[in-house]
Coordinates of C-alpha atoms in Angstrom, one line a residue:
D1 CA 24.9 -32.0 8.4
P2 CA 24.8 -28.7 10.9
Y3 CA 27.6 -27.1 9.7
I4 CA 25.7 -27.0 6.1
I5 CA 22.3 -26.1 7.6
A6 CA 24.3 -23.0 9.4
T7 CA 26.2 -21.5 6.0
L8 CA 22.8 -22.3 4.5
L9 CA 20.4 -19.7 7.5
F10 CA 23.8 -17.2 7.2
S11 CA 23.5 -16.7 3.4
L12 CA 19.4 -16.6 4.4
G13 CA 19.7 -13.9 6.4
L14 CA 22.9 -11.9 4.8
G15 CA 20.7 -11.4 1.5
T16 CA 17.6 -10.6 4.1
T17 CA 20.5 -8.0 5.6
I18 CA 22.0 -6.8 2.5
T19 CA 18.7 -6.0 0.9
F20 CA 17.3 -3.9 4.2
A21 CA 21.0 -1.9 3.4
S22 CA 20.6 -1.7 -0.1
S23 CA 19.4 1.4 -2.6
H24 CA 20.2 0.3 -5.7
W25 CA 17.8 -2.0 -8.0
L26 CA 20.6 -3.9 -9.5
L27 CA 22.1 -5.0 -6.1
A28 CA 18.6 -4.8 -4.0
W29 CA 17.5 -7.5 -7.2
M30 CA 21.0 -9.2 -6.5
D31 CA 19.8 -9.7 -2.3
S32 CA 17.0 -11.1 -3.1
E33 CA 18.0 -14.0 -5.2
I34 CA 21.2 -14.0 -2.5
N35 CA 17.5 -15.0 -0.3
T36 CA 15.7 -17.0 -2.1
L37 CA 18.9 -19.6 -3.7
P38 CA 19.7 -20.8 0.5
I39 CA 16.3 -21.7 1.7
I40 CA 16.3 -24.0 -2.1
P41 CA 18.2 -27.4 0.1
L42 CA 16.1 -26.3 3.4
M43 CA 13.4 -27.6 2.2
A44 CA 14.1 -30.5 -0.7
R45 CA 15.9 -32.1 2.8
N46 CA 13.1 -34.5 3.6
H47 CA 14.0 -36.9 0.9
H48 CA 10.4 -37.4 -0.7
P49 CA 8.2 -36.4 -3.7
R50 CA 6.2 -33.3 -2.3
A51 CA 9.3 -32.1 -1.3
V52 CA 10.4 -32.1 -4.0
E53 CA 7.1 -30.7 -6.1
A54 CA 7.1 -28.2 -3.2
T55 CA 10.5 -27.2 -4.0
T56 CA 10.6 -26.9 -7.6
K57 CA 7.0 -25.0 -7.7
Y58 CA 8.8 -22.2 -5.0
F59 CA 12.0 -22.0 -7.4
L60 CA 10.0 -20.9 -10.6
T61 CA 7.9 -19.2 -8.6
Q62 CA 10.8 -16.6 -7.1
A63 CA 12.4 -16.8 -10.8
T64 CA 9.9 -15.5 -12.1
A65 CA 9.3 -12.6 -9.8
A66 CA 13.3 -12.0 -9.7
A67 CA 12.9 -12.0 -14.2
V68 CA 9.9 -9.6 -13.6
L69 CA 12.0 -7.5 -10.9
L70 CA 15.3 -7.7 -13.0
F71 CA 12.9 -6.3 -16.2
A72 CA 11.2 -3.5 -14.3
S73 CA 14.2 -1.8 -12.6
V74 CA 16.4 -1.8 -15.5
S75 CA 13.2 -0.6 -17.7
N76 CA 13.0 2.2 -15.3
A77 CA 16.6 2.4 -15.3
W78 CA 16.3 3.0 -19.0
V79 CA 13.4 5.7 -18.9
T80 CA 14.9 8.2 -16.1
G81 CA 18.5 7.1 -16.4
Q82 CA 18.2 6.4 -11.7
W83 CA 19.3 3.1 -10.0
D84 CA 17.7 4.4 -7.4
I85 CA 15.4 2.1 -5.0
S86 CA 12.6 5.0 -4.1
Y87 CA 13.1 7.0 -7.4
M88 CA 10.1 4.8 -9.5
T89 CA 8.9 7.6 -11.9
H90 CA 8.1 5.6 -14.7
P91 CA 4.5 4.2 -14.7
L92 CA 5.0 0.8 -15.5
P93 CA 8.2 -0.5 -14.0
N94 CA 6.6 1.1 -10.7
T95 CA 2.7 -1.3 -11.9
L96 CA 5.3 -4.2 -12.7
I97 CA 7.7 -4.0 -9.4
I98 CA 4.6 -4.3 -7.5
L99 CA 2.9 -7.3 -9.5
A100 CA 6.7 -8.8 -8.8
L101 CA 6.9 -9.0 -4.9
S102 CA 3.1 -9.5 -4.5
L103 CA 4.2 -12.6 -6.2
K104 CA 7.1 -13.4 -4.0
I105 CA 5.1 -12.8 -0.7
G106 CA 2.4 -14.8 -2.3
L107 CA -0.7 -12.0 -2.6
A108 CA -4.2 -13.1 -4.7
P109 CA -4.4 -13.0 -7.6
L110 CA -0.7 -14.4 -7.4
H111 CA -0.5 -16.5 -4.5
T112 CA -1.4 -19.9 -6.0
W113 CA 1.7 -21.8 -5.1
M114 CA 1.8 -20.5 -1.7
P115 CA -0.8 -23.5 0.2
E116 CA 0.6 -26.1 -2.6
V117 CA 4.5 -24.9 -1.3
L118 CA 3.3 -25.0 1.7
Q119 CA 1.6 -28.5 1.8
G120 CA 4.9 -29.6 1.3
L121 CA 7.6 -28.5 3.9
D122 CA 7.9 -30.0 7.6
L123 CA 6.9 -27.1 9.6
T124 CA 10.1 -25.5 10.9
T125 CA 10.9 -24.4 7.4
G126 CA 7.3 -23.3 6.4
L127 CA 7.6 -20.6 9.8
I128 CA 11.3 -19.6 7.5
L129 CA 9.1 -19.4 4.8
S130 CA 5.3 -17.7 6.0
T131 CA 8.0 -15.0 8.7
W132 CA 11.3 -14.6 8.0
Q133 CA 11.1 -14.7 3.3
K134 CA 8.6 -12.1 3.5
L135 CA 11.1 -9.2 5.4
A136 CA 13.6 -8.6 2.3
P137 CA 10.1 -8.1 -1.1
F138 CA 8.2 -5.8 2.0
Y139 CA 11.6 -3.6 2.4
L140 CA 11.2 -3.4 -1.3
F141 CA 7.1 -2.9 -0.4
L142 CA 8.1 0.3 1.6
Q143 CA 10.5 1.7 -0.5
V144 CA 8.8 2.4 -3.1
A145 CA 6.7 5.3 -4.1
P146 CA 3.8 3.4 -5.5
M147 CA 1.6 5.1 -8.3
N148 CA -1.3 3.5 -9.0
H149 CA -2.8 3.4 -5.5
T150 CA -5.9 1.5 -6.7
L151 CA -4.2 -1.6 -7.5
L152 CA -2.7 -1.8 -3.7
I153 CA -6.7 -1.6 -2.8
V154 CA -7.5 -4.7 -5.0
L155 CA -4.0 -6.9 -4.4
G156 CA -5.3 -6.0 -0.2
L157 CA -8.9 -6.4 -1.0
F158 CA -8.8 -9.8 -2.9
S159 CA -6.0 -11.3 -0.8
T160 CA -8.5 -10.7 2.1
L161 CA -11.0 -12.6 0.4
V162 CA -9.1 -15.1 -1.1
G163 CA -7.1 -15.9 2.6
G164 CA -11.0 -16.0 3.7
W165 CA -12.4 -18.4 1.3
G166 CA -10.0 -21.0 0.5
G167 CA -9.0 -21.7 4.2
L168 CA -12.5 -22.7 4.5
N169 CA -13.1 -25.9 3.4
Q170 CA -9.1 -27.4 5.0
T171 CA -8.3 -29.9 7.1
Q172 CA -4.9 -29.8 6.6
L173 CA -2.8 -27.4 9.2
R174 CA -0.3 -25.9 6.8
K175 CA -2.5 -25.1 3.9
I176 CA -4.4 -23.4 6.7
L177 CA -1.4 -20.9 8.0
A178 CA -1.0 -20.3 4.1
Y179 CA -4.1 -19.3 3.3
S180 CA -3.9 -17.7 6.7
S181 CA -0.6 -15.8 5.4
I182 CA -2.5 -14.8 2.1
A183 CA -5.0 -12.9 4.5
H184 CA -3.0 -11.2 6.9
L185 CA -0.6 -9.9 3.8
G186 CA -3.4 -8.2 1.9
W187 CA -4.1 -6.1 5.1
M188 CA -1.0 -5.3 5.5
I189 CA -1.3 -4.1 1.4
L190 CA -4.3 -2.8 2.5
V191 CA -2.7 -0.1 4.8
L192 CA 1.4 0.6 3.1
Q193 CA 0.2 3.8 1.2
F194 CA -1.3 5.5 3.6
S195 CA 0.8 4.1 6.5
P196 CA 3.8 2.7 6.3
R197 CA 4.2 2.1 10.0
L198 CA 1.1 0.4 10.5
T199 CA 2.1 -2.3 8.2
L200 CA 5.4 -2.6 9.7
L201 CA 3.0 -2.8 13.5
A202 CA 0.8 -5.5 11.8
L203 CA 3.7 -7.3 10.0
L204 CA 5.9 -7.7 13.2
T205 CA 2.6 -8.7 15.3
Y206 CA 1.9 -11.6 12.1
F207 CA 5.3 -12.7 12.7
V208 CA 4.7 -13.4 16.9
M209 CA 1.6 -15.2 16.3
T210 CA 2.6 -17.4 13.2
F211 CA 5.6 -18.3 14.7
S212 CA 3.0 -18.9 18.1
L213 CA 1.1 -21.4 16.5
F214 CA 3.5 -23.0 14.2
M215 CA 5.6 -23.7 17.5
V216 CA 2.2 -24.8 18.6
F217 CA 1.3 -27.7 16.2
K218 CA 5.8 -28.6 15.9
F219 CA 5.0 -29.3 20.2
N220 CA 2.2 -31.5 19.2
N221 CA 4.2 -32.8 16.2
S222 CA 0.4 -32.1 14.0
T223 CA 0.2 -32.2 9.8
T224 CA -4.4 -32.0 9.8
L225 CA -7.0 -31.2 12.2
N226 CA -7.3 -34.6 13.2
S227 CA -4.3 -35.1 14.4
L228 CA -4.9 -32.6 17.2
T229 CA -7.4 -34.4 18.7
T230 CA -5.0 -36.4 20.8
S231 CA -3.1 -33.3 22.3
W232 CA -5.0 -32.2 25.1
A233 CA -3.8 -35.6 27.4
K234 CA -0.8 -34.8 25.8
A235 CA -0.3 -31.6 27.1
P236 CA -4.2 -30.4 28.5
A237 CA -2.6 -25.7 29.1
L238 CA -1.4 -25.5 25.2
T239 CA -4.2 -27.3 24.5
A240 CA -6.4 -24.4 26.7
M241 CA -3.8 -21.9 25.1
L242 CA -4.8 -22.6 21.4
P243 CA -7.9 -21.0 21.3
L244 CA -6.3 -17.6 22.4
I245 CA -3.6 -17.4 19.8
L246 CA -6.6 -18.8 16.8
L247 CA -8.7 -15.5 18.3
S248 CA -6.1 -13.3 18.4
L249 CA -4.9 -14.8 14.5
G250 CA -8.3 -13.7 13.7
G251 CA -8.5 -10.5 15.5
L252 CA -11.2 -10.8 18.0
P253 CA -10.7 -8.2 21.1
P254 CA -9.2 -8.6 24.1
L255 CA -6.5 -10.3 22.2
T256 CA -3.2 -8.7 20.6
G257 CA -4.6 -9.8 17.1
F258 CA -7.5 -6.7 17.3
L259 CA -4.6 -4.2 17.4
P260 CA -3.2 -4.1 14.5
K261 CA -6.7 -4.9 12.4
W262 CA -8.2 -2.4 14.9
M263 CA -5.8 0.9 13.5
I264 CA -6.4 -0.6 10.1
L265 CA -9.7 -0.4 9.9
L266 CA -9.4 3.3 11.5
E267 CA -6.9 4.3 9.4
L268 CA -9.1 3.4 6.0
T269 CA -12.0 5.2 7.5
K270 CA -9.6 8.1 7.6
Q271 CA -8.8 7.8 4.5
S272 CA -12.6 7.8 2.6
L273 CA -12.9 4.2 2.6
A274 CA -15.0 3.1 5.0
L275 CA -16.1 0.2 1.5
I276 CA -13.0 -0.9 1.7
A277 CA -12.7 -1.0 5.7
T278 CA -16.6 -2.5 5.9
L279 CA -15.3 -5.4 3.5
A280 CA -12.0 -6.0 4.8
A281 CA -14.4 -6.6 8.3
L282 CA -16.0 -8.9 7.2
S283 CA -13.8 -11.4 5.1
A284 CA -12.3 -11.4 8.7
L285 CA -14.8 -13.5 9.5
L286 CA -14.5 -16.1 7.1
S287 CA -10.9 -16.1 8.3
L288 CA -12.1 -16.5 12.3
F289 CA -14.9 -19.7 10.8
F290 CA -11.0 -21.1 10.2
Y291 CA -9.4 -20.2 13.3
L292 CA -12.7 -21.3 15.2
R293 CA -12.7 -24.9 13.5
V294 CA -8.8 -25.8 14.4
S295 CA -9.8 -24.9 17.8
Y296 CA -12.7 -27.5 18.3
A297 CA -10.7 -30.3 16.9
M298 CA -8.0 -29.0 18.9
T299 CA -9.8 -29.1 22.7
L300 CA -14.2 -30.2 21.8
T301 CA -12.7 -33.4 20.6
I302 CA -11.9 -36.5 22.1
S303 CA -9.5 -39.0 20.3
P304 CA -10.9 -43.6 20.3
N305 CA -9.4 -45.0 23.5
N306 CA -6.8 -47.6 20.9
T307 CA -3.8 -48.4 20.7
T308 CA -3.4 -45.6 17.6
G309 CA -5.5 -42.9 19.3
T310 CA -3.6 -43.5 22.4
L311 CA 0.2 -43.7 21.3
P312 CA 1.2 -40.5 20.7
W313 CA 0.3 -39.3 23.6
R314 CA 3.2 -41.6 25.3
L315 CA 5.6 -39.5 22.7
N316 CA 6.6 -36.5 24.4
S317 CA 8.1 -33.4 22.7
H318 CA 11.6 -32.7 23.1
L319 CA 11.1 -29.6 21.5
P320 CA 12.1 -26.2 24.2
S321 CA 8.6 -24.5 25.6
T322 CA 10.3 -21.3 26.1
P323 CA 10.6 -20.0 23.0
L324 CA 6.1 -20.6 22.5
A325 CA 5.3 -19.3 26.1
L326 CA 6.9 -16.1 26.0
A327 CA 5.4 -16.5 21.9
A328 CA 2.1 -17.1 23.3
S329 CA 2.5 -14.2 26.5
L330 CA 2.6 -11.8 23.5
T331 CA 0.6 -13.2 21.1
T332 CA -2.5 -13.2 23.8
C333 CA -1.5 -9.6 26.0
L334 CA -0.2 -6.7 24.1
L335 CA -3.3 -5.0 23.4
P336 CA -2.6 -2.8 26.3
I337 CA 0.1 -1.0 24.9
A338 CA -2.5 0.4 21.5
P339 CA -2.9 3.8 23.8
A340 CA 1.6 4.0 23.8
T341 CA 2.0 2.2 19.8
M342 CA -1.0 5.2 19.3
A343 CA 0.7 7.4 20.1
L344 CA 4.1 6.8 18.5
L345 CA 2.6 6.1 15.1
P346 CA 1.7 9.9 13.2
L347 CA -1.9 8.2 12.3

């Protein structure tokens, strides 16, 4: 029913928006729950055992993270007498809240639910889970002043490595997207304590690139590497564009994805963390490898000329192409704004 879907989407947006406006821990916890509950019916609307399993895993994971978040905020209020989000002075509640938010967004080593859940969803709901659902936890990340700086660096570096290693042997596109999300979140967490605005820039850039990639897969109705082989005859221009989107996700110049990685490496070097910056840059090569595998499957292989292989060519997509064209252009052409970005960000 479109009215029910519209109500769920409105509740989804309302929960995130109210989280942005909250400065009280109890209100922020309630809004994060409002943000979590509407996506449960959206995830389970495909009556398939895998979708039900993914929904159950997501619900249990988010419930656990919410319980830890509530316990940490109550503990902080008990110790300090303050419910204000920015007034987090005790190290134990501070660490618990960072771990709870890491579980919510899927940072390694608390990431194991993310690939399995995303694999059980359709591409539209997977796009919401990979983009919109990250906003509220990231707002709380930006509000909390971390006391344990080593914890954030370990979480970020471990996420970039796991995101690279985990996607190497995958043939399911949704699992590849999940590990790509984990790796990008690791880059954002690495620089969070040094430059929050740079984290926000990386998050927005990740949203644009991920939206482009999800829309390409949805346009081709593809969920595996093998199903991409028919796309060259179905949408040749889109097939030529996909390697650029993937290389942008990998962070290669002169594409948009190079901009946040370049600035993050620069900031880490300024903070005398050259070893961490080197390990993060090397982990990006692992992610680049499986992006190149997807590019190879889509552009350099030809489907067999039989009925099964040619059937998808005749099923043209009726999705509007304007959002995809706009997002793909932003994914590939935003690097020239780097000087303006560096002037605006106090790096």
